[in-house]
Amino acid sequence: MHGRVKVRTSEEEKARKEKERQEKLKVFKNAMQKIQLKRQQCEFDKDLLELTGKVLMSNPDIYTLWNIRREILQQIKNINTEDDLTKVFDDELSMTEYCLKINPKSYCAWHQREWMNEIFIPGTIVEFVVSQCKSSLQDEFDYTTEKLLDNFSNYSAWHYRSKMLLQLYPDIEGGRPIQDIYHKHELKMVQNAAFTDPDDTSAWFYQRWLLGAFKSTVNLVLCTVTQFKTTIAFSKHVSYDYVTSKSRVIVNENVISGDWISLSGNNHDTLWILGHNVSINDDMNIKVEHNGNEKNEIISCFKYKHMTYIGKSDICFQNNYSHPIIEELNEQLKACRQLLVLEPDNKWTLLTTTIFLHCIDSKLYYQETIQNLQRLKKLDQQRAGYYNDLLTKWSIEEQLPLDYASKDLVFKPTFSEKITILPHLQYYSFCEVVDLSNQNLCSNILPSLIFLQHCKILILRNNKLHTLKGFPNIFLEKLDIQGNKDISEEELKHFKDSHDFVTIF
Amino acid sequence: MRRTAHFPPVTVVVFHDDGTGQACDQWAQPGAWDNVSFIQGLQANLGGQVPRLLPFPYTPAKVGSLAPGSNREKAPMLYHHLDYLASYGLNKDDYEYCMTEYLRMSGIYWTLTALELMNQSSRLQKEEIIEFITSCQDNESGGISASIGHDPHMLYTLSAIQVLALYDRLDAIDVEGVVRYVASLQQEDGSFFGDKWGEVDTRFSFCAVMSLSILHRLDAINVNKAVYFVLSCMNFDGGFGSKPGSESHAGLIYCCVGTLSICKRMDALHADELSWWLCERQLPSGGLNGRPEKLPDLCYSWWVMASLSMLNRIHWVDKKNLEQFILACQDAETGGFSDRPGDITDPFHTLFGLAGLSLLGNTNIKAVNPTYCMPQETIDRLKLEPQILQI
């Protein structure tokens, strides 16, 4: 079904080919009939092996025929000597090789080889021979090094290398995926690959992974307690078991007992709601405790206004690299900048420089990374959507620590570039006023608004919404959706009718 | 003989060799196409050029923009695809048809779904197909085979379930039998065999959860373990292969992301990394490949786009360029889509071409659900709600 070029032929050619095919078909149908009959009559003999073999050699994907062969081989295994079995094994292997030459992707042929190894061979002399051939993990790792030094454009080699690296050199004490010295070495290797051929993409994907391979933790970032609702937010998705066993809300030194429900109703979520019976008043001492895997966190909640307590943790999105790695990244950043001078329009060089800047010090290099992303949008137009979202994400991450330090109950992005998505929205779940006006938000973000559990006024004026489908069940007092001209009048009316408790304009 | 149905009038268009089209002042009823003298008359009026049809919603005004010299704009030739698909199985002696008997059940699913996306599933023989499916269920194992005389397998059990779901005739088979078969193939580590012969592949994890979710019987397997196994196949790039340790590939990524979507565990994905890897599949031609440094192929337009849809990042790909690539894979003579422009067409690529166009927002084709690759209205009818990531 793949790679068959349509060739124009004359009527004569067509007729000749059709005749040939009809003959082939006749032979094929006869063979299949014979095979079915013999199978029905349980004649699992060499004859049937040969018959199925003939058909499979032109049609290696007829899975039932491979099944029949296995039925025959099982019988043969039970009644034959070791010598005969070796021959049978070799013949079958040759058959699969032949089939794989016709169709290198034939799942059936590959599986037959696997089956031979796992089912057919055990207990035979062949098993012993095969077991002597296994190489060590270190050998395999060195093999990938050899392959890569020969030709860096070898995605498979980078892929296998990533697996072995994690198995051979994990930093168990430090809790990092890879020991520093090897992590550094890998970064150098990728740099080598990049300088050899900046257009080969394999090494860049591997590098992205290396840059993401740092210690990461789960933090409880926010606790919001009002007379209506108690919610807690985590930096990452956690399970129901995790929340119930590792976090608790404490009011006036008493742990509140209640039921945790995830925002989505799924078993894993970033925002959790505590159903409880404690009535909240204006004179309480509220804390939230989190027994994370690394440390215990206790966040005190302060009264922001009447019946509203909010506790926020310190926010920092900066990647947590060890010192040797930071050193290496800074070294490589210099080299990247040099390469960029030589190749200002190479998307990979520019993207990598930008990622490095962000990883080393996102705050220090914020302006430069934003400018680079704007340039990448033009240089690599097909992926403009990706660069827009990345720009939004990094801007929000820059903004969050400042918002968390203030006592406002407002979320209003004010960046030079309009935002396109709503990342980390759980962090803003405490806000009463969410002003997302004059941005570039599309309707695909609507379901995320469910995070705005304590929001009273939501402004989505002047965005790019084309429908209100997916708008979640949240209790707002005011909703402004003006200036989204692609939403039909009909849909707007229907929406207003079904949300009559909210003032909508 | 061409089957006729009641359609609105069509626009007559002349297509040039370079794919650009020019509208004529004529309108025609579909039935007129069987009328030889009408065609001859048209040809005479058009100076001997061979006229083609454009699908019904096109008005002369829209077509006017397809003037010669416009940048290789191609329209979806829905009529051609309808006829191409409707002919599936009509000639039981067709060479290709006979040689692909070993995947017949999937062939029916591809063809029927493609037709249903164009609201024309009535062009196939419903009762004949349902009877065929019934006779393909193996009473002993409960599993369903690709065709009569072939063995039961997870792949064809799923295709059968999907076809019956489209027809709203899940009652036609022994549902408990299917549930029993699928559940029996789950292993200790959460993985699934394809059949009793023991091949393990994340494709089968997807088949298992999809089949059972349609039957509302996910309770029959250990979902946590199934998820755990799929996650054990995650690679450094955020992608997935067929087994733990296998390299990332767009087709397997679709299966794994689909499995997590059905099991509502998409939280476990490295969404940004994986989505970036997926959007990097787009090549300058606009087409998508399945992994780095490989050629584009139409079916990847489905595997990659459906995955990106579930990840809620379909906007990370240039939709216009991709649409142009998909349309270039159509065959104006035979109908249907092929893996790349100029190759022979088949029902597999025709489904994924149409489904891909649907995901890109083409309003002439029904909305398709990215997780199930079935019409969204069918998924709504079944009351299924696969997960889509928030963004």
Short mmCIF file of C-alpha atoms in Angstrom, two decimals, chain B residues 24 45 51 60 65 69 105 116 120 126 158 182 219 235 259 268 283-284 294-295 309 316 326 331 337 339 372 378:
data_model
loop_
_atom_site.label_atom_id
_atom_site.label_comp_id
_atom_site.label_asym_id
_atom_site.label_seq_id
_atom_site.Cartn_x
_atom_site.Cartn_y
_atom_site.Cartn_z
CA CYS B 24 -17.74 26.74 -16.48
CA ASN B 45 -18.75 23.45 -25.59
CA PRO B 51 -14.87 18.27 -17.70
CA PRO B 60 -19.11 29.27 -9.41
CA SER B 65 -10.59 31.59 -7.57
CA GLY B 69 -2.12 30.45 -12.76
CA MET B 105 -12.14 -6.45 8.31
CA GLU B 116 -19.60 7.95 6.61
CA GLN B 120 -22.55 8.23 2.21
CA LYS B 126 -24.98 -2.99 5.52
CA LEU B 158 -11.27 -3.84 16.88
CA VAL B 182 -9.49 -9.06 24.79
CA ASP B 219 -13.66 -2.89 33.77
CA ASN B 235 11.43 7.47 25.03
CA THR B 259 -4.56 4.68 24.82
CA ALA B 268 1.62 11.37 32.27
CA LEU B 283 8.63 19.19 6.00
CA PRO B 284 8.96 22.15 3.61
CA LYS B 294 12.25 10.15 6.61
CA LEU B 295 9.97 10.91 3.66
CA SER B 309 -5.35 17.15 18.40
CA TRP B 316 1.74 23.91 16.05
CA ILE B 326 -3.02 16.09 1.42
CA ASP B 331 -5.94 10.90 -7.82
CA PHE B 337 -5.81 9.16 -1.94
CA ASP B 339 0.66 7.81 0.32
CA TYR B 372 -11.13 6.88 17.71
CA THR B 378 -20.86 8.28 16.46
#
